[in-house]
XYZ file of C-alpha atoms in Angstrom:
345
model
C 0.000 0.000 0.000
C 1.390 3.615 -0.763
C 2.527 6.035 1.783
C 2.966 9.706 1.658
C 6.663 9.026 1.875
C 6.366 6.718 -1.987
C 4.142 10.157 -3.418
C 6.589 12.160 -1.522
C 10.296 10.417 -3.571
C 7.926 9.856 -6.894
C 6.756 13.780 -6.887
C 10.311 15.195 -5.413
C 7.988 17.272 -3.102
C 8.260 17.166 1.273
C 6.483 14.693 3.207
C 5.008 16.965 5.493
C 4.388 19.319 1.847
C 2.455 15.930 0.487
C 0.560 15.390 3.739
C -0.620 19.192 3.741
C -1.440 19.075 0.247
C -3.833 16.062 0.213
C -5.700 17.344 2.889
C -5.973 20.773 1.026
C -4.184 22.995 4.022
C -5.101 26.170 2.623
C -2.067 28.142 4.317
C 0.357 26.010 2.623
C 2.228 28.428 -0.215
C 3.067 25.816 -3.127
C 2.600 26.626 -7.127
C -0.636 25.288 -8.676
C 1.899 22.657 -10.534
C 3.310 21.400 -7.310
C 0.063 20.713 -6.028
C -0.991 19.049 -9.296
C 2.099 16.766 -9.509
C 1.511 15.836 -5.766
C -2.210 14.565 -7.224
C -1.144 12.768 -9.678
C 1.587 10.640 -8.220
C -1.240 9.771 -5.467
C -3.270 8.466 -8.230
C -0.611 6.436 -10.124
C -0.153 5.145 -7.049
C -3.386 4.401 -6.270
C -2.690 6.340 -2.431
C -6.177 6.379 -0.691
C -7.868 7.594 2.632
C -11.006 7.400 3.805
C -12.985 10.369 1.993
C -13.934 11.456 5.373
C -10.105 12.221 5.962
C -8.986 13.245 2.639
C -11.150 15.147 -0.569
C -8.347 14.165 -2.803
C -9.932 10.769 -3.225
C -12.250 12.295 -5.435
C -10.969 11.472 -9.181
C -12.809 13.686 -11.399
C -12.673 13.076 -15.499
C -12.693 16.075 -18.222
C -13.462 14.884 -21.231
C -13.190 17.247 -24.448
C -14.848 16.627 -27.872
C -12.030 18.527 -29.748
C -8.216 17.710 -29.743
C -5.696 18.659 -28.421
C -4.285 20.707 -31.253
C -7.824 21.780 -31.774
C -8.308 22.715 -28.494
C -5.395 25.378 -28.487
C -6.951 27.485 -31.822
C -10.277 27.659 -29.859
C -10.159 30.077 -26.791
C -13.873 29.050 -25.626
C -13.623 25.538 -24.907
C -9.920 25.438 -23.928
C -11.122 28.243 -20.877
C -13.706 26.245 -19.754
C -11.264 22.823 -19.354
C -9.175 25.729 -17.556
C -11.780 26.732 -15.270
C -12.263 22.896 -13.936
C -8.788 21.856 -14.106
C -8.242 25.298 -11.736
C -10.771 24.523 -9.530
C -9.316 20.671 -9.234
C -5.771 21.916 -8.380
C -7.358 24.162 -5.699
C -9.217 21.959 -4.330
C -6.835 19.377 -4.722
C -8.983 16.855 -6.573
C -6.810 14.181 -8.856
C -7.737 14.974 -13.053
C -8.430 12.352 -15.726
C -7.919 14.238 -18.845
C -9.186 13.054 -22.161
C -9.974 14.229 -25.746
C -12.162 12.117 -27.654
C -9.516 12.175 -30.436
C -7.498 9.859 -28.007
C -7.692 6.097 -28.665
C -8.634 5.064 -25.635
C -10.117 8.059 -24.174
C -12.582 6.383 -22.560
C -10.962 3.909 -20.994
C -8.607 6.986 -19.173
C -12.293 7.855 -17.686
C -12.962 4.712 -16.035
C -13.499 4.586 -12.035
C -13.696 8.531 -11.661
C -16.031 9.972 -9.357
C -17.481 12.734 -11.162
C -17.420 13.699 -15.176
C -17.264 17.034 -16.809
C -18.263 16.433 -20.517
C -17.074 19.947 -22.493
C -18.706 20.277 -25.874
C -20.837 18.327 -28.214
C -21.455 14.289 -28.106
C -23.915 12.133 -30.064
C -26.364 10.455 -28.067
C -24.678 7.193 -27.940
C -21.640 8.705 -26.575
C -23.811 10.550 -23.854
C -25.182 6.955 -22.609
C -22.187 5.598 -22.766
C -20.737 8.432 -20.266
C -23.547 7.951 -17.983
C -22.450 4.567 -17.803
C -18.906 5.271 -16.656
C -19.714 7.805 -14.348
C -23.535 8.819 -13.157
C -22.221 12.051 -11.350
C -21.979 14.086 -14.540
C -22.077 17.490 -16.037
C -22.588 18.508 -19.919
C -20.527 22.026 -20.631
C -21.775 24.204 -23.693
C -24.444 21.332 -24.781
C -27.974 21.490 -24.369
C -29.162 17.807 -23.830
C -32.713 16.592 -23.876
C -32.832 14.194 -21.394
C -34.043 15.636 -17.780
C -31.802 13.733 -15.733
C -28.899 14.702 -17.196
C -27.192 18.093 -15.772
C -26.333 21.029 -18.095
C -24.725 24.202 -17.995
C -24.657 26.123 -21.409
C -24.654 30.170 -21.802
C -27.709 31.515 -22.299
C -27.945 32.394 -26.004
C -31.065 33.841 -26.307
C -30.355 36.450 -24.032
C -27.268 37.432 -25.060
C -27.823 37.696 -28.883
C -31.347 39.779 -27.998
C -28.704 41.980 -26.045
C -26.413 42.685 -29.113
C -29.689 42.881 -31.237
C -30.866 45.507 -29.102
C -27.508 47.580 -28.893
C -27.563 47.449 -32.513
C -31.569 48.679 -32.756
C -30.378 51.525 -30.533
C -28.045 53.005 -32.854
C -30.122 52.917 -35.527
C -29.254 49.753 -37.315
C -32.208 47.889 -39.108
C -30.033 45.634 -42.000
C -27.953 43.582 -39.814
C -26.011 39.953 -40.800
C -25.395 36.817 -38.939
C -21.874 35.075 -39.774
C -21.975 31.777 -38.013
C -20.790 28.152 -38.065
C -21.351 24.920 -38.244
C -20.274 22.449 -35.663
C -20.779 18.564 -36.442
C -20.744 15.644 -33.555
C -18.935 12.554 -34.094
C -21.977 11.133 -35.540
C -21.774 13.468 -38.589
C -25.135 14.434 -37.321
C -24.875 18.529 -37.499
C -25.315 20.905 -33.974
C -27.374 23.715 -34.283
C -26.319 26.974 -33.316
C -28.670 28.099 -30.804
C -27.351 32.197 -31.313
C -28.601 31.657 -35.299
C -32.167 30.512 -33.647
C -32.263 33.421 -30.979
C -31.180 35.640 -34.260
C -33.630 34.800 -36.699
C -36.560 35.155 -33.803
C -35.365 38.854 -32.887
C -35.537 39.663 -36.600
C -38.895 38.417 -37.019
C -40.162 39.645 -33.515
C -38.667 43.029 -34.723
C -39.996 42.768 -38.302
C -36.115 43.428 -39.795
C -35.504 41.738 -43.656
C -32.446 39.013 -42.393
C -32.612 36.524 -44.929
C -30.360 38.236 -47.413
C -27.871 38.753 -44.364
C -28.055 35.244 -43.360
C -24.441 33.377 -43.824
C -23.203 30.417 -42.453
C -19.216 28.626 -42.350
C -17.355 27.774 -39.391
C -15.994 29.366 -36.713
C -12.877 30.809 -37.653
C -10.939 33.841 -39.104
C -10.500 32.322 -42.938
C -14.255 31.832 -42.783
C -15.602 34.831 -41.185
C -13.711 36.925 -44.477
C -15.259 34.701 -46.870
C -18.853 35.261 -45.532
C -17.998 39.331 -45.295
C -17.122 38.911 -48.933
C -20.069 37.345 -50.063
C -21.977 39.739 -48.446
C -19.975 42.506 -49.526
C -20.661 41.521 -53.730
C -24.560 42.189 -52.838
C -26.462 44.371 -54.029
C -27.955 45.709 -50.483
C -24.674 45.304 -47.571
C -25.553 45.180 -44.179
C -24.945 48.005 -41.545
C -23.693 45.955 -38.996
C -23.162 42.686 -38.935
C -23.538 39.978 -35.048
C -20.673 37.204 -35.786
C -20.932 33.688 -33.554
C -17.553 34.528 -32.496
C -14.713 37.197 -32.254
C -12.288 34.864 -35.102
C -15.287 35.066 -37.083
C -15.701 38.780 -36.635
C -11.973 39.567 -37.111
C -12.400 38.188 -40.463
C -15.202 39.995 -41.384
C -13.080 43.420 -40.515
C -10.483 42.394 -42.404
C -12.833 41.776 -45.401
C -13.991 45.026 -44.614
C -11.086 46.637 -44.997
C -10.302 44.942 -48.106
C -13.212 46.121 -49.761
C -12.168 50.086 -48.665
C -14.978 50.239 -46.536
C -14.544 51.158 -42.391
C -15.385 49.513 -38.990
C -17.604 51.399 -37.715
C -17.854 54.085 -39.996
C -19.823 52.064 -42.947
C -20.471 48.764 -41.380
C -20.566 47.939 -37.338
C -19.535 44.638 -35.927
C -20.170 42.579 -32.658
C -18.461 39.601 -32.036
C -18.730 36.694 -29.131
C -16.719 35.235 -26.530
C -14.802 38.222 -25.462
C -11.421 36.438 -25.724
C -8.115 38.465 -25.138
C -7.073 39.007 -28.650
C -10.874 41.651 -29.351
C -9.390 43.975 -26.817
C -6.515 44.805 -29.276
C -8.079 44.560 -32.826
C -7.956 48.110 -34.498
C -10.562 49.511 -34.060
C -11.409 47.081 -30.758
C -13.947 44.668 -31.481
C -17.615 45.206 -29.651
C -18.206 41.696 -28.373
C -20.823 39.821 -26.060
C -18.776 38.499 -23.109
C -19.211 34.314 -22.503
C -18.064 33.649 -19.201
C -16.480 30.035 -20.669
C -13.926 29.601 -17.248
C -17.120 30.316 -14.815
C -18.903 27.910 -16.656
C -15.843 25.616 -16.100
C -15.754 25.993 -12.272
C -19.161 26.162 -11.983
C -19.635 22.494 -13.448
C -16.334 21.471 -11.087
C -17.988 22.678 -8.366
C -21.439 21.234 -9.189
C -19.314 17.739 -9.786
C -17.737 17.878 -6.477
C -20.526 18.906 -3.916
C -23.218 16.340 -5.651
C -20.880 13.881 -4.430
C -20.852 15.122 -1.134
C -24.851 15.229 -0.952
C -27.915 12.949 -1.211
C -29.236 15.468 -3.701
C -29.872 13.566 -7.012
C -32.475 16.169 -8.560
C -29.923 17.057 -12.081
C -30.187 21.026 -13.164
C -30.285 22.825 -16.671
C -28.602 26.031 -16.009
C -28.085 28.875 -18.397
C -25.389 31.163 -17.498
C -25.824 35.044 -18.940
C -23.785 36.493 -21.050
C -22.561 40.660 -21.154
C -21.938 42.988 -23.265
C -18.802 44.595 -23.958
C -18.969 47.869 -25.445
C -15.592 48.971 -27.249
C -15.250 50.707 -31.119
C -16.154 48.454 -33.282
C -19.904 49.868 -33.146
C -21.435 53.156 -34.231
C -24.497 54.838 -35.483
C -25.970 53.991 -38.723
C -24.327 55.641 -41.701
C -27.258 54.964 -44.315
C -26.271 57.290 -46.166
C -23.098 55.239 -47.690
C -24.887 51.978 -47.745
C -27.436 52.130 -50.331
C -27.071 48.851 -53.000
C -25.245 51.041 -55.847
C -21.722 50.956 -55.149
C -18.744 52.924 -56.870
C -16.025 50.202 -57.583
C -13.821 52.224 -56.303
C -15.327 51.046 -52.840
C -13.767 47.120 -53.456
C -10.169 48.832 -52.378
């Protein structure tokens, strides 16, 4: 049977460090990775206490539908695996980490005591979650089933908040650049900000359909869909993009065409990730609070284990706006459907 002394030679960390850290002594100043590496040499070698004594026996599993390379070009999803991985080390609860790209991801997941599922799974791979683990948590995806737990942002009410700003200043002709997202099935996720957008227009009475695009979420994409709108006959005045790569590539398509941000054409993004804070001019965007969402589920995770509470909750966590430059008044005036060519740049 392990001891602290076998965690304390295989981690190179203090005995009387180890003991401190596994039963999460709060005054003890060690870096996040110290603490970590102390975890997981207690779970390789399989070092337990009574639960009573020690919270570290609690093994929780992160599972992520992208990869790993995938993981690091999308800012959303890799905050959110930050946010519970964060809240683990503080807490000093041992990680299984897995992408679903791995081989044998799902045997990594086996025996945990709570399951944090980030992104989007078919319904067989939901079931066969639930049978690994019952104590689980869906990030970002909205599942059917009532006793399952989910915590997604609430998409309504943020895209009705950008739709709003955007009515304020004047703008009637407004676009939607979004993407497409596809679970392992093939079977395609709908993008619950295009629903919420096409039910303001309507509520609102606004023409959308000509302003209605649709490629994935990223930079490359996001100019292509500007473009296409841009060879129209009627542009937009301001265009709500599913994310800030997407709307970065609409300003830069923008740009192209000799036209300005926000002077001719306004643009919102979403996510609020670190890079919209120092586009030129600074992209508008609605804040997604991806890393609360990530502690949040953690949390949920840990304490459900700790209670007799079995009642599951869909939670929708709201979303802000973040008002920088990339947004003005409408400029009709300069937007009518004849163009002089000298507008393409």
């Amino acid at each position: 049977m392990a001891t602290l002394k076998d965690i304390s030679k295989l981690a190179g960390v203090s005995q009387s460090a180890v003991s401190r850290i596994l039963n999460r002594d709060a005054s003890l100043s060690v870096s996040q990775e110290t603490r970590q590496r102390v975890l997981e040499a207690a779970e390789t070698l399989h070092y337990h206490k009574s639960r009573a004594m020690n919270r570290a026996a609690f093994r929780m599993g992160v599972v992520q539908w992208f990869s790993a390379e995938q993981e690091m070009q999308d800012h959303y999803y890799l905050m959110v695996r930050k946010g519970i991985e964060d809240f683990c080390v503080k807490n000093s609860i041992a990680i299984a980490r897995a992408f679903r790209t791995d081989a044998d991801y799902m045997e990594a997941l086996k025996g945990v005591d709570g399951l944090a599922c980030i992104g989007k799974f078919s319904g067989e791979e939901v079931q066969r979650f639930i049978g690994i683990c019952p104590n689980i948590v869906f990030l970002d995806m909205t599942v059917p089933d009532y006793e399952i737990t989910t915590l997604t942002m609430d998409f309504k009410q943020a895209v009705d908040t950008a739709l709003a700003y955007l009515d304020r200043l004047g703008h009637n002709r407004i676009a939607f650049l979004g993407g497409r997202e596809y679970m392992s099935n093939g079977e395609a996720v709908r993008d619950e900000r295009q629903r919420a957008f096409v039910s303001y227009m309507k509520k609102h009475k606004k023409e959308y359909q000509p302003f209605l695009k649709e490629g994935d979420y990223s930079t490359v994409s996001g100019y292509h869909m500007m473009e296409e709108l841009l060879r129209g006959k009627t542009f937009p005045t301001a265009v709500f993009a599913a994310s800030d790569a997407i709307a970065l590539g609409a300003m830069k398509a923008i740009e192209d065409h000799g036209l300005s941000v926000p002077g001719n054409i306004s643009i919102i993004g979403f996510n609020d990730t670190e890079m919209a804070a120092y586009t030129s001019p600074a992209l508008t965007t609605i804040h997604a609070p991806a890393y609360d969402m990530g502690q949040h589920g953690a949390n949920f995770l840990y304490v459900s284990s700790n209670l007799s509470i079995e009642t599951p909750l869909k939670v929708k966590i709201p979303c802000s706006l973040v008002e920088r430059e990339s947004c003005g008044p409408n400029m009709e005036g300069g937007m009518k459907c004849e163009r002089e060519d000298s507008h393409r740049g």
